[in-house]
XYZ file of C-alpha atoms in Angstrom:
686
model
C -59.212 -7.700 -25.480
C -55.664 -8.599 -26.451
C -54.519 -5.012 -25.981
C -56.229 -4.838 -22.585
C -54.444 -8.026 -21.449
C -51.070 -6.736 -22.618
C -51.625 -3.489 -20.719
C -52.445 -5.380 -17.525
C -49.384 -7.601 -17.876
C -47.180 -4.571 -18.400
C -48.715 -2.746 -15.430
C -48.233 -5.683 -13.051
C -44.730 -6.623 -14.294
C -42.890 -5.231 -11.252
C -44.917 -7.099 -8.579
C -44.728 -10.265 -10.692
C -40.912 -10.045 -10.842
C -40.674 -9.363 -7.097
C -42.953 -12.293 -6.331
C -40.898 -14.607 -8.562
C -37.669 -13.514 -6.897
C -39.130 -14.079 -3.425
C -40.236 -17.612 -4.340
C -36.865 -18.364 -5.952
C -35.049 -17.122 -2.876
C -37.240 -18.986 -0.378
C -37.366 -22.292 -2.264
C -33.906 -22.470 -3.872
C -31.298 -20.022 -2.574
C -32.132 -19.986 1.135
C -32.078 -23.793 1.591
C -28.633 -23.881 -0.024
C -27.393 -21.206 2.352
C -28.691 -23.163 5.344
C -27.896 -26.849 4.745
C -28.868 -29.385 7.422
C -26.595 -29.117 10.437
C -25.000 -32.017 12.276
C -27.613 -31.569 14.979
C -30.321 -32.160 12.360
C -28.641 -35.408 11.340
C -29.047 -36.693 14.906
C -32.531 -35.237 15.251
C -31.502 -32.806 17.996
C -31.947 -29.132 18.703
C -29.093 -26.802 17.913
C -26.533 -26.194 20.672
C -27.732 -29.112 22.780
C -25.351 -30.685 25.313
C -22.896 -33.516 24.661
C -24.937 -35.803 26.961
C -27.945 -35.383 24.677
C -25.774 -36.111 21.659
C -24.473 -39.325 23.215
C -27.983 -40.389 24.239
C -29.348 -39.810 20.732
C -26.536 -41.792 19.146
C -26.951 -44.675 21.607
C -30.649 -44.884 20.731
C -29.833 -45.108 17.046
C -27.077 -47.632 17.673
C -29.418 -49.890 19.658
C -31.859 -49.886 16.728
C -29.055 -50.800 14.341
C -27.808 -53.626 16.545
C -31.299 -55.031 17.035
C -31.981 -54.979 13.322
C -35.011 -52.668 13.574
C -33.292 -50.131 11.317
C -30.428 -50.747 8.940
C -28.831 -47.468 7.770
C -27.134 -47.039 4.448
C -23.425 -46.451 4.345
C -23.866 -42.741 3.598
C -26.386 -42.288 6.424
C -24.166 -44.091 8.915
C -21.123 -41.990 7.942
C -23.086 -38.753 8.390
C -24.480 -39.811 11.777
C -21.163 -41.111 13.043
C -19.361 -37.983 11.831
C -21.832 -35.735 13.636
C -21.470 -37.833 16.803
C -17.656 -37.658 16.839
C -17.653 -33.943 16.054
C -20.216 -32.969 18.700
C -18.737 -35.125 21.447
C -15.323 -33.465 21.187
C -15.444 -30.373 23.457
C -13.070 -28.247 21.332
C -14.605 -29.235 18.007
C -18.116 -28.640 19.344
C -17.148 -25.192 20.648
C -15.605 -24.197 17.341
C -18.640 -25.489 15.439
C -21.260 -23.883 17.685
C -19.663 -20.435 17.983
C -17.830 -19.938 14.687
C -19.235 -22.671 12.421
C -15.775 -24.209 11.919
C -15.877 -27.713 10.467
C -12.501 -28.208 8.826
C -12.825 -32.008 8.415
C -16.008 -31.856 6.355
C -14.168 -33.267 3.342
C -13.967 -36.619 5.167
C -17.687 -37.277 4.498
C -17.344 -37.403 0.735
C -14.054 -39.285 0.895
C -15.430 -42.036 3.147
C -18.667 -42.299 1.174
C -16.662 -43.075 -1.950
C -14.283 -45.394 -0.100
C -17.028 -47.569 1.488
C -19.557 -47.385 -1.323
C -21.505 -50.658 -1.585
C -20.289 -52.065 1.773
C -22.161 -52.636 5.022
C -21.979 -49.967 7.661
C -20.490 -52.481 10.095
C -17.355 -52.733 7.918
C -16.505 -49.048 8.281
C -13.414 -48.449 10.411
C -14.003 -46.319 13.452
C -13.364 -43.631 14.525
C -13.849 -41.579 11.403
C -12.057 -38.511 12.737
C -8.601 -38.613 14.234
C -7.241 -36.018 16.573
C -3.690 -34.901 15.994
C -1.530 -33.568 18.793
C -1.455 -29.877 17.933
C 1.906 -28.203 18.472
C 1.109 -24.579 17.630
C 4.245 -23.332 19.319
C 2.245 -21.119 21.631
C 4.896 -21.419 24.322
C 7.331 -19.539 22.114
C 4.976 -16.667 21.266
C 2.817 -14.104 22.938
C -0.542 -15.793 23.569
C -3.021 -12.963 24.014
C -5.947 -13.192 26.418
C -8.922 -10.881 26.861
C -7.152 -8.855 29.554
C -3.946 -8.469 27.538
C -5.808 -7.549 24.355
C -6.986 -4.235 25.807
C -3.438 -3.025 26.505
C -1.565 -4.531 23.552
C -1.829 -1.421 21.335
C 0.299 0.801 23.534
C 3.315 -0.035 21.374
C 3.690 1.891 18.123
C 4.754 -1.200 16.161
C 2.213 -2.998 13.970
C 0.722 -6.293 15.123
C 0.463 -9.628 13.335
C -1.959 -12.064 14.983
C -2.829 -15.681 14.309
C -6.225 -17.008 15.394
C -5.894 -20.753 16.006
C -7.404 -23.641 17.916
C -5.837 -26.455 19.903
C -8.001 -29.014 18.117
C -7.327 -27.734 14.616
C -5.125 -29.950 12.449
C -4.505 -27.098 10.029
C -3.282 -24.872 12.856
C -0.862 -27.613 13.899
C 0.453 -27.926 10.327
C 0.984 -24.167 10.137
C 3.019 -24.042 13.369
C 6.471 -24.356 11.759
C 5.637 -21.748 9.125
C 4.456 -19.390 11.849
C 7.761 -19.787 13.677
C 9.595 -18.850 10.485
C 7.325 -15.835 9.951
C 7.893 -14.662 13.521
C 11.670 -14.966 13.087
C 11.616 -12.899 9.886
C 9.468 -10.183 11.487
C 11.493 -10.020 14.676
C 12.132 -6.380 15.496
C 9.822 -5.190 12.719
C 6.411 -6.066 14.181
C 4.794 -7.534 17.274
C 3.688 -11.153 16.978
C 0.766 -12.666 18.871
C -1.580 -15.649 18.906
C -5.243 -15.868 19.931
C -6.898 -19.189 20.778
C -10.584 -19.642 19.975
C -11.183 -20.284 23.656
C -10.792 -16.521 24.122
C -14.220 -16.089 22.592
C -14.458 -12.330 23.025
C -11.122 -11.620 21.334
C -11.665 -14.248 18.642
C -15.123 -12.827 17.875
C -13.626 -9.333 17.627
C -11.107 -10.591 15.057
C -13.625 -12.653 13.076
C -15.984 -11.707 10.272
C -19.752 -11.317 10.649
C -22.623 -12.502 8.536
C -25.648 -10.265 7.917
C -27.515 -11.987 10.754
C -24.627 -11.279 13.121
C -23.066 -14.747 13.346
C -19.279 -14.866 13.727
C -17.265 -16.890 11.231
C -13.842 -17.206 9.593
C -14.271 -17.337 5.847
C -11.089 -19.298 5.141
C -11.189 -21.371 8.324
C -8.295 -21.766 10.706
C -5.660 -20.564 11.147
C -6.664 -16.997 10.357
C -4.006 -14.292 10.063
C -4.911 -10.643 10.731
C -2.819 -7.503 11.155
C -3.178 -4.136 12.827
C -1.076 -1.436 11.086
C 0.898 1.052 13.118
C -1.485 3.409 14.906
C -4.514 1.160 14.327
C -6.465 0.372 17.499
C -9.889 -0.671 16.196
C -11.305 -3.301 13.882
C -12.101 -0.647 11.261
C -8.484 -0.603 10.082
C -7.848 -4.320 10.623
C -6.283 -6.043 7.614
C -7.067 -9.694 6.913
C -4.836 -12.089 4.991
C -6.858 -14.002 2.384
C -4.185 -15.801 0.361
C -2.386 -19.112 0.614
C -0.903 -19.798 4.042
C 2.803 -19.916 3.258
C 5.791 -18.096 4.665
C 6.517 -16.259 1.424
C 2.894 -15.195 0.846
C 2.283 -13.966 4.404
C 5.584 -12.069 4.573
C 4.995 -10.424 1.185
C 1.431 -9.415 2.161
C 2.500 -8.025 5.537
C 5.454 -6.125 4.081
C 3.408 -4.434 1.353
C -0.088 -4.013 2.843
C 0.882 -3.274 6.456
C 4.497 -2.056 6.554
C 4.276 -0.253 3.195
C 7.642 -1.631 2.062
C 8.741 -1.971 -1.566
C 8.967 -5.285 -3.349
C 12.392 -6.378 -4.601
C 11.912 -8.120 -7.946
C 13.659 -11.180 -9.343
C 15.531 -11.008 -12.661
C 16.976 -13.632 -14.953
C 20.295 -13.513 -16.749
C 18.503 -12.157 -19.838
C 16.499 -9.443 -18.048
C 18.995 -8.272 -15.423
C 20.931 -6.094 -17.849
C 18.194 -4.353 -19.898
C 15.512 -4.186 -17.184
C 17.565 -3.443 -14.077
C 21.113 -2.253 -14.765
C 20.194 -0.119 -17.766
C 17.142 1.483 -16.111
C 18.698 2.140 -12.716
C 19.855 5.644 -11.902
C 23.568 6.109 -12.714
C 24.278 7.735 -9.348
C 22.927 4.815 -7.301
C 24.767 1.746 -6.071
C 23.323 -1.512 -7.431
C 22.747 -4.244 -4.836
C 22.021 -7.727 -6.207
C 20.998 -10.713 -4.047
C 21.625 -14.242 -5.311
C 19.259 -16.803 -3.777
C 18.908 -20.569 -4.118
C 15.338 -20.821 -2.793
C 13.680 -17.974 -4.676
C 12.056 -16.570 -1.534
C 11.203 -12.908 -1.454
C 13.413 -10.474 0.383
C 12.911 -10.272 4.129
C 11.158 -7.244 5.664
C 14.476 -6.038 7.088
C 16.046 -5.936 3.612
C 12.939 -4.278 2.185
C 13.073 -1.672 4.904
C 16.723 -1.052 4.032
C 15.709 -0.670 0.379
C 13.186 1.976 1.430
C 15.548 3.804 3.797
C 18.448 3.816 1.302
C 16.312 4.456 -1.757
C 18.192 7.669 -2.552
C 21.526 5.857 -2.553
C 20.971 2.290 -3.786
C 18.642 0.166 -5.875
C 18.026 -3.555 -5.257
C 17.417 -6.705 -7.298
C 17.242 -10.477 -6.757
C 18.504 -13.331 -8.938
C 17.609 -17.013 -8.647
C 20.832 -19.033 -8.653
C 21.091 -21.891 -11.140
C 24.113 -24.164 -11.377
C 24.025 -24.172 -15.177
C 24.445 -20.367 -15.153
C 27.593 -20.458 -13.016
C 29.896 -19.277 -15.813
C 27.682 -16.274 -16.577
C 27.660 -14.941 -13.028
C 31.314 -15.765 -12.436
C 32.490 -13.904 -15.511
C 30.132 -10.968 -14.918
C 30.316 -10.373 -11.174
C 32.695 -12.987 -9.759
C 29.922 -14.886 -7.917
C 30.865 -18.486 -7.103
C 27.719 -19.730 -5.331
C 24.538 -18.613 -3.608
C 23.565 -17.036 -1.306
C 25.633 -13.979 -2.137
C 25.364 -10.188 -2.268
C 26.956 -8.052 -4.983
C 27.554 -4.286 -4.787
C 28.055 -2.496 -8.127
C 29.401 0.989 -7.599
C 31.270 3.145 -10.125
C 31.458 2.117 -13.809
C 34.635 0.205 -14.531
C 35.105 -0.647 -10.850
C 35.340 -4.297 -9.807
C 32.133 -5.576 -8.134
C 32.194 -6.095 -4.387
C 30.986 -9.650 -3.591
C 30.011 -11.176 -0.221
C 29.277 -14.913 -0.128
C 27.178 -16.610 2.540
C 23.852 -16.026 4.239
C 22.917 -12.420 4.956
C 22.429 -11.315 8.537
C 20.228 -8.236 8.882
C 22.504 -6.252 11.183
C 25.602 -7.204 9.170
C 23.922 -6.202 5.923
C 22.904 -2.804 7.283
C 26.504 -2.122 8.325
C 27.861 -3.138 4.917
C 25.189 -1.102 3.135
C 26.025 1.990 5.173
C 29.701 1.604 4.248
C 28.978 1.134 0.534
C 25.942 3.349 -0.043
C 28.067 5.953 -1.860
C 30.066 5.465 -5.008
C 33.831 5.647 -4.704
C 33.648 9.033 -6.364
C 30.303 10.323 -5.039
C 27.928 12.309 -7.190
C 27.037 15.863 -6.252
C 23.237 15.946 -5.954
C 20.594 17.929 -4.134
C 20.509 15.176 -1.512
C 24.273 14.887 -1.007
C 25.455 18.477 -1.399
C 25.461 19.294 2.321
C 26.700 15.825 3.224
C 29.694 16.260 0.903
C 30.359 19.827 2.067
C 29.763 21.251 -1.427
C 27.017 23.686 -0.463
C 27.509 27.394 0.199
C 24.473 27.307 2.491
C 25.951 24.525 4.619
C 29.162 23.736 6.429
C 32.347 21.823 5.796
C 32.612 18.118 6.573
C 35.391 19.068 8.966
C 32.873 20.821 11.224
C 31.089 24.099 11.778
C 34.246 25.768 13.072
C 36.051 25.350 9.739
C 36.040 28.640 7.840
C 37.685 27.574 4.575
C 37.123 24.339 2.661
C 37.272 23.103 -0.943
C 35.205 20.956 -3.301
C 36.683 19.555 -6.533
C 33.902 18.733 -9.007
C 34.106 16.813 -12.263
C 31.233 17.910 -14.539
C 30.122 16.303 -17.764
C 27.407 14.417 -19.608
C 26.982 10.683 -19.079
C 29.079 8.746 -21.537
C 32.462 7.089 -22.137
C 34.383 10.363 -21.777
C 32.909 11.062 -18.357
C 33.467 7.449 -17.242
C 37.128 7.660 -18.229
C 37.613 10.919 -16.361
C 35.754 9.552 -13.328
C 38.225 6.682 -13.239
C 41.068 9.221 -13.278
C 39.529 11.136 -10.378
C 39.125 7.879 -8.437
C 42.855 7.285 -8.835
C 43.476 10.847 -7.637
C 41.338 10.219 -4.576
C 43.000 6.884 -3.906
C 46.464 8.403 -4.269
C 45.641 11.271 -1.930
C 44.247 8.874 0.678
C 47.548 6.918 0.728
C 50.313 9.248 1.855
C 53.118 6.700 1.247
C 52.219 6.283 -2.428
C 51.843 10.045 -2.733
C 55.424 10.708 -1.580
C 56.759 8.120 -3.998
C 54.723 9.303 -6.950
C 55.008 13.049 -6.438
C 58.063 15.075 -7.309
C 56.723 18.236 -5.705
C 56.508 18.228 -1.922
C 53.781 20.877 -2.053
C 51.397 18.270 -3.515
C 51.069 16.806 -0.041
C 48.808 19.745 0.828
C 45.840 18.185 -1.006
C 46.331 14.887 0.874
C 46.276 16.673 4.224
C 43.144 18.599 3.223
C 41.433 15.375 2.120
C 42.350 13.594 5.339
C 41.053 16.491 7.465
C 37.816 16.533 5.380
C 38.489 20.069 4.098
C 38.670 18.713 0.544
C 35.939 16.712 -1.213
C 36.081 15.085 -4.643
C 32.803 14.466 -6.521
C 31.252 14.391 -9.987
C 28.267 16.242 -11.455
C 25.771 15.298 -14.157
C 26.156 18.309 -16.431
C 23.039 17.515 -18.440
C 20.632 17.218 -15.505
C 22.269 19.995 -13.436
C 22.761 22.360 -16.363
C 22.067 25.587 -14.409
C 24.542 24.644 -11.706
C 27.083 23.571 -14.330
C 26.792 26.763 -16.425
C 27.044 28.877 -13.277
C 30.591 27.689 -12.528
C 31.782 26.959 -16.099
C 30.862 30.284 -17.599
C 33.005 29.908 -20.705
C 32.292 29.734 -24.430
C 32.784 25.968 -24.667
C 30.506 25.154 -21.708
C 27.927 23.595 -24.050
C 30.380 20.711 -24.516
C 29.976 19.931 -20.805
C 26.657 21.339 -19.593
C 23.099 21.056 -20.806
C 21.593 18.779 -23.476
C 23.913 17.106 -25.972
C 24.174 19.358 -29.045
C 27.497 18.179 -30.443
C 28.763 14.602 -30.834
C 31.755 15.208 -28.559
C 31.556 15.543 -24.775
C 34.293 17.274 -22.828
C 34.264 16.659 -19.051
C 35.788 19.506 -17.059
C 37.230 19.713 -13.577
C 36.852 22.771 -11.370
C 37.435 23.462 -7.705
C 35.354 25.730 -5.468
C 36.764 27.531 -2.455
C 34.212 28.202 0.277
C 34.871 30.794 2.975
C 32.533 31.576 5.839
C 32.584 34.833 7.789
C 32.585 33.821 11.456
C 31.872 37.373 12.627
C 28.815 37.638 10.422
C 27.545 34.225 11.546
C 27.685 35.332 15.178
C 25.959 38.596 14.328
C 23.176 36.827 12.386
C 22.280 34.710 15.385
C 21.291 37.819 17.377
C 19.913 39.862 14.508
C 16.496 39.137 13.029
C 14.962 40.501 9.861
C 12.611 43.356 10.638
C 10.909 43.689 7.284
C 10.312 41.776 4.119
C 12.723 44.049 2.242
C 15.549 43.227 4.624
C 14.746 39.540 4.270
C 15.097 39.661 0.485
C 18.410 41.435 0.767
C 19.827 38.528 2.782
C 19.026 35.835 0.197
C 22.649 35.419 -0.870
C 24.656 32.375 0.207
C 26.269 32.639 3.659
C 29.645 31.401 2.414
C 31.723 33.197 -0.198
C 32.792 31.229 -3.289
C 35.654 31.359 -5.756
C 35.949 28.735 -8.499
C 38.907 27.798 -10.697
C 38.736 25.535 -13.775
C 41.430 22.973 -14.581
C 42.677 23.118 -18.189
C 45.825 20.963 -18.116
C 46.393 17.280 -18.999
C 44.423 14.532 -17.287
C 47.384 13.142 -15.358
C 47.000 12.147 -11.745
C 50.140 13.922 -10.578
C 49.301 17.152 -12.434
C 45.761 17.190 -11.002
C 47.072 16.616 -7.455
C 49.638 19.377 -7.832
C 47.016 21.770 -9.212
C 44.629 21.113 -6.296
C 47.457 21.545 -3.780
C 48.395 24.901 -5.301
C 44.781 26.079 -5.151
C 44.466 25.039 -1.491
C 47.757 26.689 -0.508
C 46.819 29.859 -2.306
C 43.324 29.905 -0.762
C 44.623 29.320 2.763
C 47.545 31.779 2.654
C 46.183 34.734 0.697
C 43.376 37.088 1.557
C 41.057 36.595 -1.388
C 37.955 38.696 -2.153
C 34.895 37.759 -0.123
C 32.556 37.139 -3.054
C 29.018 36.099 -2.150
C 26.318 35.190 -4.652
C 23.107 33.192 -4.966
C 24.026 29.692 -6.216
C 21.464 27.867 -8.426
C 19.594 25.061 -6.737
C 20.493 21.483 -7.569
C 17.653 19.653 -9.325
C 16.416 16.441 -7.621
C 17.225 13.560 -9.973
C 14.709 11.057 -8.595
C 10.952 11.253 -8.620
C 8.785 10.279 -5.700
C 9.104 6.533 -4.953
C 6.002 4.561 -5.903
C 5.579 3.033 -2.426
C 5.385 6.474 -0.779
C 1.848 6.819 -2.144
C 0.616 4.201 0.311
C -0.458 0.576 -0.031
C -3.046 1.400 -2.663
C -0.262 2.710 -4.910
C 1.512 -0.617 -4.890
C -1.255 -2.316 -6.848
C -2.050 -1.709 -10.479
C -5.453 -0.436 -11.552
C -6.415 -3.824 -12.948
C -5.576 -5.580 -9.705
C -7.478 -2.971 -7.742
C -10.558 -3.423 -9.938
C -10.287 -7.196 -9.654
C -10.158 -7.044 -5.885
C -13.163 -4.715 -5.760
C -15.190 -7.090 -7.926
C -14.222 -10.051 -5.755
C -15.203 -8.216 -2.571
C -18.551 -7.225 -4.105
C -19.263 -10.832 -5.102
C -18.357 -12.025 -1.602
C -20.693 -9.488 -0.006
C -23.538 -10.486 -2.313
C -22.911 -14.133 -1.476
C -23.020 -13.337 2.238
C -26.314 -11.492 1.895
C -27.853 -14.400 0.000
C -27.913 -16.244 3.319
C -30.034 -13.575 4.997
C -33.516 -15.068 5.661
C -35.036 -11.600 5.755
C -34.590 -11.063 2.017
C -37.356 -13.482 0.939
C -40.116 -11.974 3.111
C -38.947 -8.480 2.148
C -39.274 -9.322 -1.551
C -42.714 -10.853 -0.974
C -43.859 -7.797 0.989
C -42.604 -5.538 -1.765
C -44.493 -7.584 -4.357
C -47.758 -7.377 -2.385
C -47.421 -3.657 -1.700
C -46.617 -2.835 -5.336
C -49.517 -5.047 -6.509
C -51.944 -3.312 -4.132
C -50.793 0.201 -5.041
C -50.996 -0.514 -8.784
C -54.488 -2.077 -8.442
C -55.745 0.892 -6.396
C -54.367 3.434 -8.893
C -55.921 1.634 -11.869
C -59.323 1.389 -10.107
C -59.406 5.100 -9.338
C -58.477 5.959 -12.908
C -61.314 3.829 -14.309
C -63.889 5.459 -12.019
C -62.778 8.959 -12.869
C -62.987 8.214 -16.604
C -66.553 6.810 -16.341
C -67.845 9.758 -14.246
C -66.252 12.430 -16.420
C -67.913 11.457 -19.749
C -71.678 12.521 -19.113
C -70.821 15.593 -17.115
C -68.897 16.997 -20.046
C -71.976 16.743 -22.351
C -74.331 18.485 -19.876
C -71.931 21.318 -19.311
C -71.762 21.971 -23.033
C -75.566 22.356 -23.532
C -77.223 23.521 -20.292
C -74.774 25.734 -18.525
C -74.076 28.173 -21.280
C -77.007 30.667 -20.554
C -76.217 30.734 -16.878
C -72.579 31.404 -17.612
C -73.556 34.361 -19.821
C -75.676 35.885 -17.063
C -72.926 35.451 -14.582
C -70.452 37.049 -16.909
C -72.807 39.992 -17.544
C -73.446 40.590 -13.835
C -69.810 40.200 -13.024
C -68.893 42.763 -15.642
C -71.334 45.226 -14.133
C -70.065 44.701 -10.655
C -66.554 45.287 -11.713
C -67.263 48.794 -13.144
C -66.069 51.717 -10.919
C -68.894 53.929 -9.357
C -69.737 57.323 -11.015
C -70.833 60.600 -9.306
C -73.942 60.710 -11.554
C -75.298 57.358 -10.452
C -76.932 58.654 -7.230
C -77.575 61.964 -5.409
C -75.567 62.588 -2.242
C -77.390 63.120 1.066
C -78.061 66.803 2.194
C -77.170 68.032 -1.247
C -78.245 71.554 -2.451
C -78.375 72.944 -5.947
C -77.382 76.591 -6.201
C -79.562 78.678 -8.640
C -77.769 80.839 -11.223
C -78.806 84.482 -11.679
C -78.202 84.726 -15.407
C -79.679 81.350 -16.142
C -82.344 81.064 -18.838
């Protein structure tokens, strides 16, 4: 009997669990998801008119005044709260359509404040309306008609859903003005009042039963990324409503802009300066408030990523001596540009204007002695596949390149080349410092943009470096460091373009793949000369002038070759992978878990779950009972039939087998005599 009971319990475990869950949901979870509404407190039907609300409250008030009923303090506060909420047209609309009740915390506060006192001592009214200044006159207030045509612009949209009667919307007004000012020119700003029910419902969230609601109340901030025209790609802000939080969310999640991190005096050196690429200009912002960088500055950081890297520092008065001795910063706000090693920092004090900053960044995006890279080769005119900085009509131009591995020796020689460049750019100093009048040739070439000075990372660009410094001691300059000493070397390349061939190539097209491969040499001819004299400014200037004079006056061989490609020094920026790439895996997993919990919580308020669980329990119980009944009947009917078959059916089976075996034999010609047959007699037969 005990085993039979255990089997039954195990068989009916699933319907029992489903039935228990349905009862738990109906009796515990569902009532919590649907607490009594303010209409229930007044004994009214949902969505009734304000006249009915006033009439119901007056009836209760007459009973209180006559002494027929004396409510407790908590009951009176709940009734009075419901009356004041439902007799305000804006509050009632927000509550009926979107379930917004942002002053609900007043109930608990007043119940504690007036605990133990008579209801007549409670100060009325309980709720106070605040004049809401949402600043809608200064922004684009979107109506239902305007909403249909607002996505014609390619810029992203940032919208605030607010209400005139919302105190929280009024408190957020100044922050919204600041947000709009920071996003000016970057995104379109708009506001939607809850009175525009169709638009507000489109921007709201939906419960499983289809009711519209705003999970975090009002104001609600949503964004449409560039190219987004439906609610499927709508992005909703779910954090704390502050200027810094909203701007950071919009810049990263919608605009896909990088975040500029803050560093302290201890971490700025090892975590920013030491890890930044040596060919990039360092831009450091000093701030007193600690706010994140504006979207305009972040966009500049993205656009100038190949040229500059950015950082922020929170200014502290006690650290004045550190920043003054290091960068020459007196106060904040300030911007510091760090360019070549050993060069004095460039400091700008005062607040940063976006347009002014972009102009200054464009002027200082390159180092004083620019680096020759895959990105800057054509821009500097040091590419045989490109043209001179002087223009496409220039047939002969020069590029002086200092190659070497990163280190003190290269830094010292870079400083020398900066002095050469500075001397050449100032003709008056050149005449005073130069004894040879022919040295002025390099200054003229530099001024006319036919001469470019740059430096090359010989370790990263080893193929390019070995190509031009094809000497026995090139390993001291190019490739990985094998010896303790580094020897930077200076060489100059003369580029010459054949104008006749360029004109001919415009009309001529490759007719076959073989002809195409034959034309894979560089368009411009190259001749390089290495400098092997002392590192004096005057000697270097004289040497470059002699090379330029010789290259311009003499007819040199037109030597064309395939130059090695310059290796890109920077990997793909992390923000180019999209918004999902900006978050770490742990943050992404955390957000997914939170969204799953929120969805489960929303579905717990679905009244269809309880009946569905109960129906599942009944159906599983019925199917299990029917299957067990059929099994029992089949077992009882199969036992006697097996005994009879063993004793009585054996002779019959033998006969059937015997007859079947006979029927299956093939017919023989001797079994019967054919019709009209005749037997022929034999003459010699016995």
